[in-house]
PDB file of C-alpha atoms in Angstrom:
ATOM      1  CA  MET A   1     137.231 109.938 114.358  1.00  0.00           C
ATOM      2  CA  ASN A   2     134.169 111.807 115.568  1.00  0.00           C
ATOM      3  CA  PHE A   3     131.607 113.422 113.311  1.00  0.00           C
ATOM      4  CA  ASP A   4     129.222 116.228 114.184  1.00  0.00           C
ATOM      5  CA  HIS A   5     125.960 114.699 113.009  1.00  0.00           C
ATOM      6  CA  THR A   6     122.798 116.671 112.564  1.00  0.00           C
ATOM      7  CA  GLU A   7     120.086 116.618 115.209  1.00  0.00           C
ATOM      8  CA  LYS A   8     117.976 114.455 112.888  1.00  0.00           C
ATOM      9  CA  VAL A   9     120.679 111.802 112.632  1.00  0.00           C
ATOM     10  CA  GLN A  10     121.315 111.837 116.364  1.00  0.00           C
ATOM     11  CA  ASP A  11     117.608 111.319 116.928  1.00  0.00           C
ATOM     12  CA  LEU A  12     117.563 108.395 114.470  1.00  0.00           C
ATOM     13  CA  ILE A  13     120.568 106.810 116.184  1.00  0.00           C
ATOM     14  CA  GLY A  14     118.687 106.957 119.490  1.00  0.00           C
ATOM     15  CA  GLN A  15     115.530 105.514 117.956  1.00  0.00           C
ATOM     16  CA  ILE A  16     117.425 102.641 116.361  1.00  0.00           C
ATOM     17  CA  ARG A  17     119.242 101.860 119.602  1.00  0.00           C
ATOM     18  CA  ASP A  18     115.933 101.800 121.449  1.00  0.00           C
ATOM     19  CA  PHE A  19     114.352  99.592 118.783  1.00  0.00           C
ATOM     20  CA  MET A  20     117.322  97.218 118.811  1.00  0.00           C
ATOM     21  CA  GLY A  21     117.117  96.901 122.580  1.00  0.00           C
ATOM     22  CA  ALA A  22     113.359  96.422 122.676  1.00  0.00           C
ATOM     23  CA  HIS A  23     112.772  94.241 119.610  1.00  0.00           C
ATOM     24  CA  ILE A  24     115.921  92.996 117.840  1.00  0.00           C
ATOM     25  CA  TYR A  25     118.205  91.591 120.527  1.00  0.00           C
ATOM     26  CA  PRO A  26     115.407  89.838 122.447  1.00  0.00           C
ATOM     27  CA  ASN A  27     114.228  88.128 119.237  1.00  0.00           C
ATOM     28  CA  GLU A  28     117.532  87.024 117.698  1.00  0.00           C
ATOM     29  CA  SER A  29     117.014  83.470 118.952  1.00  0.00           C
ATOM     30  CA  VAL A  30     113.464  83.495 117.564  1.00  0.00           C
ATOM     31  CA  TYR A  31     114.828  84.569 114.180  1.00  0.00           C
ATOM     32  CA  VAL A  32     117.354  81.703 114.145  1.00  0.00           C
ATOM     33  CA  GLU A  33     114.750  79.167 115.277  1.00  0.00           C
ATOM     34  CA  GLN A  34     112.271  80.189 112.584  1.00  0.00           C
ATOM     35  CA  LEU A  35     114.957  80.170 109.907  1.00  0.00           C
ATOM     36  CA  SER A  36     116.016  76.691 111.024  1.00  0.00           C
ATOM     37  CA  GLU A  37     112.568  75.131 110.781  1.00  0.00           C
ATOM     38  CA  PRO A  38     112.399  72.281 108.216  1.00  0.00           C
ATOM     39  CA  GLY A  39     111.665  73.599 104.746  1.00  0.00           C
ATOM     40  CA  ARG A  40     111.968  77.235 105.832  1.00  0.00           C
ATOM     41  CA  ARG A  41     115.594  77.967 104.929  1.00  0.00           C
ATOM     42  CA  TRP A  42     114.639  80.232 102.030  1.00  0.00           C
ATOM     43  CA  HIS A  43     111.563  81.809 103.576  1.00  0.00           C
ATOM     44  CA  THR A  44     111.385  85.122 105.408  1.00  0.00           C
ATOM     45  CA  PRO A  45     110.930  84.378 109.133  1.00  0.00           C
ATOM     46  CA  THR A  46     107.610  85.516 110.558  1.00  0.00           C
ATOM     47  CA  ILE A  47     109.350  87.613 113.203  1.00  0.00           C
ATOM     48  CA  VAL A  48     110.935  89.745 110.471  1.00  0.00           C
ATOM     49  CA  ASN A  49     107.575  90.702 109.003  1.00  0.00           C
ATOM     50  CA  GLU A  50     106.154  91.427 112.448  1.00  0.00           C
ATOM     51  CA  LEU A  51     109.004  93.761 113.348  1.00  0.00           C
ATOM     52  CA  ARG A  52     109.041  95.376 109.911  1.00  0.00           C
ATOM     53  CA  ASP A  53     105.577  96.753 110.613  1.00  0.00           C
ATOM     54  CA  LYS A  54     106.831  98.266 113.874  1.00  0.00           C
ATOM     55  CA  ALA A  55     109.953  99.765 112.257  1.00  0.00           C
ATOM     56  CA  ARG A  56     108.008 101.246 109.389  1.00  0.00           C
ATOM     57  CA  SER A  57     105.405 102.783 111.698  1.00  0.00           C
ATOM     58  CA  GLN A  58     108.252 104.527 113.546  1.00  0.00           C
ATOM     59  CA  GLY A  59     109.836 105.897 110.367  1.00  0.00           C
ATOM     60  CA  LEU A  60     112.859 103.584 110.644  1.00  0.00           C
ATOM     61  CA  TRP A  61     112.559 102.470 107.043  1.00  0.00           C
ATOM     62  CA  ASN A  62     114.682 102.698 103.870  1.00  0.00           C
ATOM     63  CA  LEU A  63     117.171 104.863 105.728  1.00  0.00           C
ATOM     64  CA  PHE A  64     119.995 103.902 103.342  1.00  0.00           C
ATOM     65  CA  LEU A  65     118.562 105.647 100.289  1.00  0.00           C
ATOM     66  CA  PRO A  66     119.867 109.202  99.776  1.00  0.00           C
ATOM     67  CA  ASP A  67     117.153 109.989  97.239  1.00  0.00           C
ATOM     68  CA  SER A  68     114.532 111.775  99.348  1.00  0.00           C
ATOM     69  CA  ASP A  69     111.824 110.918  96.795  1.00  0.00           C
ATOM     70  CA  PHE A  70     112.135 107.284  97.837  1.00  0.00           C
ATOM     71  CA  GLY A  71     114.163 107.107 101.059  1.00  0.00           C
ATOM     72  CA  ALA A  72     115.230 109.141 104.067  1.00  0.00           C
ATOM     73  CA  GLY A  73     117.345 111.578 102.071  1.00  0.00           C
ATOM     74  CA  LEU A  74     120.453 111.045 104.225  1.00  0.00           C
ATOM     75  CA  THR A  75     123.981 111.283 102.878  1.00  0.00           C
ATOM     76  CA  ASN A  76     126.293 108.269 103.119  1.00  0.00           C
ATOM     77  CA  LEU A  77     128.060 109.983 106.016  1.00  0.00           C
ATOM     78  CA  GLU A  78     124.787 110.517 107.853  1.00  0.00           C
ATOM     79  CA  TYR A  79     123.680 106.950 107.218  1.00  0.00           C
ATOM     80  CA  ALA A  80     126.968 105.394 108.361  1.00  0.00           C
ATOM     81  CA  PRO A  81     126.312 105.494 112.139  1.00  0.00           C
ATOM     82  CA  LEU A  82     122.808 104.123 111.552  1.00  0.00           C
ATOM     83  CA  ALA A  83     124.280 101.195 109.607  1.00  0.00           C
ATOM     84  CA  GLU A  84     126.747 100.677 112.449  1.00  0.00           C
ATOM     85  CA  GLU A  85     123.910 100.331 114.952  1.00  0.00           C
ATOM     86  CA  MET A  86     121.929  97.982 112.692  1.00  0.00           C
ATOM     87  CA  GLY A  87     125.088  95.989 112.003  1.00  0.00           C
ATOM     88  CA  ARG A  88     125.244  94.864 115.626  1.00  0.00           C
ATOM     89  CA  SER A  89     122.714  92.243 114.518  1.00  0.00           C
ATOM     90  CA  VAL A  90     123.892  91.984 110.949  1.00  0.00           C
ATOM     91  CA  PHE A  91     121.708  89.121 109.673  1.00  0.00           C
ATOM     92  CA  PHE A  92     118.523  90.300 111.349  1.00  0.00           C
ATOM     93  CA  ALA A  93     118.265  94.040 111.963  1.00  0.00           C
ATOM     94  CA  PRO A  94     118.993  95.378 108.436  1.00  0.00           C
ATOM     95  CA  HIS A  95     116.282  93.046 107.141  1.00  0.00           C
ATOM     96  CA  VAL A  96     113.783  94.479 109.622  1.00  0.00           C
ATOM     97  CA  PHE A  97     114.608  98.084 108.659  1.00  0.00           C
ATOM     98  CA  ASN A  98     114.574  97.236 104.912  1.00  0.00           C
ATOM     99  CA  CYS A  99     118.220  98.261 104.736  1.00  0.00           C
ATOM    100  CA  ASN A 100     119.704  94.900 103.752  1.00  0.00           C
ATOM    101  CA  ALA A 101     121.903  93.986 100.808  1.00  0.00           C
ATOM    102  CA  PRO A 102     121.636  93.110  98.008  1.00  0.00           C
ATOM    103  CA  ASP A 103     118.272  94.881  97.910  1.00  0.00           C
ATOM    104  CA  THR A 104     119.844  98.179  98.966  1.00  0.00           C
ATOM    105  CA  GLY A 105     122.233  98.322  96.025  1.00  0.00           C
ATOM    106  CA  ASN A 106     119.567  97.276  93.569  1.00  0.00           C
ATOM    107  CA  MET A 107     117.160  99.899  94.897  1.00  0.00           C
ATOM    108  CA  GLU A 108     119.851 102.560  94.535  1.00  0.00           C
ATOM    109  CA  VAL A 109     120.388 101.558  90.898  1.00  0.00           C
ATOM    110  CA  LEU A 110     116.657 101.574  90.149  1.00  0.00           C
ATOM    111  CA  ALA A 111     116.115 104.889  91.945  1.00  0.00           C
ATOM    112  CA  ARG A 112     118.919 106.601  90.052  1.00  0.00           C
ATOM    113  CA  TYR A 113     118.761 104.993  86.614  1.00  0.00           C
ATOM    114  CA  GLY A 114     115.448 103.132  86.318  1.00  0.00           C
ATOM    115  CA  THR A 115     112.689 104.206  83.995  1.00  0.00           C
ATOM    116  CA  HIS A 116     109.330 105.128  85.475  1.00  0.00           C
ATOM    117  CA  TYR A 117     108.052 101.705  84.435  1.00  0.00           C
ATOM    118  CA  GLN A 118     110.980  99.915  86.097  1.00  0.00           C
ATOM    119  CA  GLN A 119     110.541 101.954  89.256  1.00  0.00           C
ATOM    120  CA  ASP A 120     106.836 101.132  89.420  1.00  0.00           C
ATOM    121  CA  ARG A 121     107.436  97.473  88.554  1.00  0.00           C
ATOM    122  CA  TRP A 122     110.408  96.768  90.814  1.00  0.00           C
ATOM    123  CA  LEU A 123     111.548  99.677  92.963  1.00  0.00           C
ATOM    124  CA  LYS A 124     108.277 100.422  94.730  1.00  0.00           C
ATOM    125  CA  PRO A 125     107.656  96.771  95.733  1.00  0.00           C
ATOM    126  CA  LEU A 126     111.245  96.606  97.025  1.00  0.00           C
ATOM    127  CA  LEU A 127     110.786  99.818  98.996  1.00  0.00           C
ATOM    128  CA  ASN A 128     107.642  98.316 100.504  1.00  0.00           C
ATOM    129  CA  ALA A 129     109.407  94.983 101.246  1.00  0.00           C
ATOM    130  CA  GLU A 130     106.827  93.167  99.131  1.00  0.00           C
ATOM    131  CA  ILE A 131     109.546  91.396  97.136  1.00  0.00           C
ATOM    132  CA  ARG A 132     113.304  90.828  97.282  1.00  0.00           C
ATOM    133  CA  SER A 133     115.995  90.976  94.617  1.00  0.00           C
ATOM    134  CA  ALA A 134     119.470  89.726  93.764  1.00  0.00           C
ATOM    135  CA  PHE A 135     122.584  90.998  91.990  1.00  0.00           C
ATOM    136  CA  ALA A 136     124.042  88.410  89.607  1.00  0.00           C
ATOM    137  CA  MET A 137     127.716  89.055  88.916  1.00  0.00           C
ATOM    138  CA  THR A 138     129.924  86.205  90.172  1.00  0.00           C
ATOM    139  CA  GLU A 139     130.667  83.296  87.833  1.00  0.00           C
ATOM    140  CA  PRO A 140     132.164  79.845  88.522  1.00  0.00           C
ATOM    141  CA  LYS A 141     134.878  79.823  85.867  1.00  0.00           C
ATOM    142  CA  VAL A 142     136.481  83.239  86.282  1.00  0.00           C
ATOM    143  CA  ALA A 143     137.675  85.606  89.031  1.00  0.00           C
ATOM    144  CA  SER A 144     134.610  87.726  88.492  1.00  0.00           C
ATOM    145  CA  SER A 145     135.107  90.093  91.393  1.00  0.00           C
ATOM    146  CA  ASP A 146     136.955  91.861  88.560  1.00  0.00           C
ATOM    147  CA  ALA A 147     134.111  92.562  86.132  1.00  0.00           C
ATOM    148  CA  ARG A 148     136.512  92.535  83.184  1.00  0.00           C
ATOM    149  CA  ASN A 149     136.660  88.738  83.500  1.00  0.00           C
ATOM    150  CA  ILE A 150     132.932  88.199  83.174  1.00  0.00           C
ATOM    151  CA  GLU A 151     131.991  85.783  80.388  1.00  0.00           C
ATOM    152  CA  CYS A 152     128.178  85.900  80.536  1.00  0.00           C
ATOM    153  CA  SER A 153     127.013  87.448  77.264  1.00  0.00           C
ATOM    154  CA  ILE A 154     124.128  89.828  76.616  1.00  0.00           C
ATOM    155  CA  LYS A 155     123.257  90.104  72.921  1.00  0.00           C
ATOM    156  CA  PRO A 156     120.449  92.142  71.332  1.00  0.00           C
ATOM    157  CA  ASP A 157     117.927  90.192  69.256  1.00  0.00           C
ATOM    158  CA  GLY A 158     115.326  92.472  67.767  1.00  0.00           C
ATOM    159  CA  ASP A 159     113.413  94.060  70.654  1.00  0.00           C
ATOM    160  CA  GLU A 160     114.818  91.537  73.128  1.00  0.00           C
ATOM    161  CA  TYR A 161     118.132  90.399  74.563  1.00  0.00           C
ATOM    162  CA  VAL A 162     119.586  86.904  74.691  1.00  0.00           C
ATOM    163  CA  ILE A 163     121.587  86.185  77.838  1.00  0.00           C
ATOM    164  CA  ASN A 164     123.937  83.200  77.983  1.00  0.00           C
ATOM    165  CA  GLY A 165     125.900  82.455  81.123  1.00  0.00           C
ATOM    166  CA  HIS A 166     126.211  80.788  84.513  1.00  0.00           C
ATOM    167  CA  LYS A 167     126.157  82.813  87.719  1.00  0.00           C
ATOM    168  CA  TRP A 168     126.688  81.576  91.266  1.00  0.00           C
ATOM    169  CA  TRP A 169     126.990  82.757  94.864  1.00  0.00           C
ATOM    170  CA  ILE A 170     124.015  85.015  94.199  1.00  0.00           C
ATOM    171  CA  SER A 171     122.664  86.211  97.545  1.00  0.00           C
ATOM    172  CA  ASN A 172     118.845  86.005  97.747  1.00  0.00           C
ATOM    173  CA  ALA A 173     118.516  83.886  94.588  1.00  0.00           C
ATOM    174  CA  MET A 174     116.919  81.014  96.517  1.00  0.00           C
ATOM    175  CA  ASN A 175     114.657  83.225  98.640  1.00  0.00           C
ATOM    176  CA  GLU A 176     110.963  82.708  97.967  1.00  0.00           C
ATOM    177  CA  ASP A 177     110.432  86.486  97.768  1.00  0.00           C
ATOM    178  CA  CYS A 178     113.209  87.121  95.220  1.00  0.00           C
ATOM    179  CA  LYS A 179     111.441  88.163  92.034  1.00  0.00           C
ATOM    180  CA  VAL A 180     114.060  90.060  90.028  1.00  0.00           C
ATOM    181  CA  PHE A 181     117.779  89.982  89.277  1.00  0.00           C
ATOM    182  CA  ILE A 182     120.093  92.728  88.117  1.00  0.00           C
ATOM    183  CA  LEU A 183     122.614  90.808  86.042  1.00  0.00           C
ATOM    184  CA  MET A 184     126.019  91.993  84.881  1.00  0.00           C
ATOM    185  CA  GLY A 185     127.178  90.643  81.553  1.00  0.00           C
ATOM    186  CA  LYS A 186     129.296  91.429  78.538  1.00  0.00           C
ATOM    187  CA  THR A 187     127.643  93.343  75.703  1.00  0.00           C
ATOM    188  CA  ASP A 188     130.712  94.399  73.688  1.00  0.00           C
ATOM    189  CA  PRO A 189     133.754  92.098  74.031  1.00  0.00           C
ATOM    190  CA  ASP A 190     135.669  94.194  71.491  1.00  0.00           C
ATOM    191  CA  ALA A 191     135.391  97.465  73.420  1.00  0.00           C
ATOM    192  CA  ALA A 192     137.971  98.807  75.868  1.00  0.00           C
ATOM    193  CA  SER A 193     138.194  96.476  78.874  1.00  0.00           C
ATOM    194  CA  TYR A 194     136.221  98.772  81.178  1.00  0.00           C
ATOM    195  CA  GLN A 195     133.494  99.449  78.607  1.00  0.00           C
ATOM    196  CA  GLN A 196     132.496  95.897  77.700  1.00  0.00           C
ATOM    197  CA  GLN A 197     129.980  95.327  80.493  1.00  0.00           C
ATOM    198  CA  SER A 198     126.347  96.222  81.007  1.00  0.00           C
ATOM    199  CA  MET A 199     123.638  95.413  83.513  1.00  0.00           C
ATOM    200  CA  ILE A 200     120.207  94.115  82.634  1.00  0.00           C
ATOM    201  CA  ILE A 201     117.048  93.415  84.636  1.00  0.00           C
ATOM    202  CA  VAL A 202     115.971  89.770  84.530  1.00  0.00           C
ATOM    203  CA  GLU A 203     112.671  88.630  86.014  1.00  0.00           C
ATOM    204  CA  ARG A 204     112.915  85.419  88.011  1.00  0.00           C
ATOM    205  CA  ASP A 205     110.308  83.638  85.887  1.00  0.00           C
ATOM    206  CA  THR A 206     111.941  84.583  82.573  1.00  0.00           C
ATOM    207  CA  PRO A 207     111.996  81.522  80.260  1.00  0.00           C
ATOM    208  CA  GLY A 208     115.434  79.918  80.301  1.00  0.00           C
ATOM    209  CA  VAL A 209     116.350  80.975  83.840  1.00  0.00           C
ATOM    210  CA  THR A 210     117.292  77.904  85.900  1.00  0.00           C
ATOM    211  CA  ILE A 211     117.951  78.200  89.624  1.00  0.00           C
TER     212      ILE A 211
END
């Protein structure tokens, strides 16, 4: 199926292709080598930060975010061919363009539903690639791709919440730059099955969090 993209999108596709050819493909082996260095498995490779500066200076940055106050203001349809181009180097290129999951989904949530404080505290550093984030949903004891099975509890306690659960397979959790989690848990086990769950922001250094 062919889509008639706007001139802006066509221009971005060309820019990304040029950037991929000049900077991404030639450095894929460098990326793997740096990631494979002893003790560096959970660090951001130096080449990523170097190329991020180039991508950002060319306006190839946060292209995934439809909210024009924070991102490029493209629709999902307009962004799709850009993601296709970046996906030709799936572990490397999206990271360079700051269009990599799970940060993308978390930024979308914070942009749409976050308070001004939460946006200043977490969204802006994510948009600037100063930190990374994770989405904590999957659990070891249940088929938690279906959120109705989630057992992790979130209970109010005065002005705070008590969270009790075990999450795993959480992309980014081990990364040195991961500073915040968006966690899905159960707040009302007696509600209708699709209304029991909520999401809560958890800072990495919150007391009681063990990684």
